[in-house]
GROMACS .gro file of C-alpha atoms in nm:
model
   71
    1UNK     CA    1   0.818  -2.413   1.329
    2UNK     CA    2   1.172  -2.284   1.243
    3UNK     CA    3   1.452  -2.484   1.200
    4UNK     CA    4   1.716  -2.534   1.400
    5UNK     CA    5   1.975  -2.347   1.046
    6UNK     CA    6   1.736  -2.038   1.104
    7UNK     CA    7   1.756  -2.059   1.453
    8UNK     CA    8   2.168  -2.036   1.435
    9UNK     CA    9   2.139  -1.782   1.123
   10UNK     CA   10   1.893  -1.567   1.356
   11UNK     CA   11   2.147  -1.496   1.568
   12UNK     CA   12   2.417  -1.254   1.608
   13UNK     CA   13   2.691  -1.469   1.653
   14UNK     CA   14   3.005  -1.276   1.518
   15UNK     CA   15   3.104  -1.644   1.320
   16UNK     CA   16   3.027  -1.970   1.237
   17UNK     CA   17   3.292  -2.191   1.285
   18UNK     CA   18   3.261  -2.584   1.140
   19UNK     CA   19   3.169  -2.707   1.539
   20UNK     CA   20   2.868  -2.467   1.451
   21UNK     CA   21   2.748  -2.637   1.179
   22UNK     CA   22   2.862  -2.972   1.320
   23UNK     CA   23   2.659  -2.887   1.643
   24UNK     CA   24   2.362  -2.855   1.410
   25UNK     CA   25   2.331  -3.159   1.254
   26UNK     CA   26   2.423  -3.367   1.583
   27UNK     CA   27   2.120  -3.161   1.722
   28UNK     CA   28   1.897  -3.216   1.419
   29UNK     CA   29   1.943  -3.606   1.467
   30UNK     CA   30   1.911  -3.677   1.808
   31UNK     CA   31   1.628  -3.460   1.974
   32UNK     CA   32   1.395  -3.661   1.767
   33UNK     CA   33   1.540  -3.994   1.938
   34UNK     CA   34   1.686  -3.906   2.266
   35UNK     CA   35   1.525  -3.843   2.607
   36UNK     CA   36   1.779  -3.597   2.716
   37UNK     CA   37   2.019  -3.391   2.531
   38UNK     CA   38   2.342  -3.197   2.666
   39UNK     CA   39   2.508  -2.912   2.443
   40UNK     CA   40   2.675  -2.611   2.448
   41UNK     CA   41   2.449  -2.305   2.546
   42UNK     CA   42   2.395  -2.187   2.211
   43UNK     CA   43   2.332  -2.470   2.069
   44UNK     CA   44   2.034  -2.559   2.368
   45UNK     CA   45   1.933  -2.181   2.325
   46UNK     CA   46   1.852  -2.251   1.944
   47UNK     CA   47   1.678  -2.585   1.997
   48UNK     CA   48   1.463  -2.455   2.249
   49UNK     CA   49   1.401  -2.106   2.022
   50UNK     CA   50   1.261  -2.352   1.746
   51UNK     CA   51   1.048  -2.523   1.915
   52UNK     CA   52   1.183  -2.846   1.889
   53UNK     CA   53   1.275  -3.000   2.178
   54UNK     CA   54   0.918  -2.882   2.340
   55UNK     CA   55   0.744  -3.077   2.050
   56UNK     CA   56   0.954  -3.409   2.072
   57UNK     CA   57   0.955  -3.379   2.435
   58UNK     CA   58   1.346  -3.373   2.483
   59UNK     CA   59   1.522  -3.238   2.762
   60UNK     CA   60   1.777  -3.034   2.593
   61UNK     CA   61   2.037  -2.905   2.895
   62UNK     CA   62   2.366  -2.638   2.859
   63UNK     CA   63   2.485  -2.805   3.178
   64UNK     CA   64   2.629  -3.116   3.264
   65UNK     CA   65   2.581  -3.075   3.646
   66UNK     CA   66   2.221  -3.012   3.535
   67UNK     CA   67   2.193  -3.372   3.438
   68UNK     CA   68   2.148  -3.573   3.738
   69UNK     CA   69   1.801  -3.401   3.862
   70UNK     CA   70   1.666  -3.497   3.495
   71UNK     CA   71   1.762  -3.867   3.559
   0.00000   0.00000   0.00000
């Protein structure tokens, strides 16, 4: 399984900016302890692309209007 650094260097984003890499490890330390996650759409793109959220069984959503059905 990829992690979620390949995931973000994978794709063709023109640049990283530090909320990139900040997004990154917020991401890397909650999916393994929260039931439901809510990011920005790249962000939920790459931890659904690795695998990640599937395998720890996190809801990871891009919208917050999104949340309430999940609740």
């Amino acid at each position: 399984m990829k992690s979620l650094t390949t995931a973000c260097h994978r794709d063709p984003m023109p640049r990283w900016t530090t909320n990139d890499i900040h997004d990154i490890d917020a991401l890397g330390s909650t999916l393994p302890y929260c039931d439901i996650v809510v990011t920005d759409r790249a962000t939920a793109s790459h931890a659904r692309q690795t695998g990640w959220a599937e395998r720890l069984d996190t809801v990871v959503l891009s919208r917050l209007s999104d949340l309430p059905r999940h609740l």
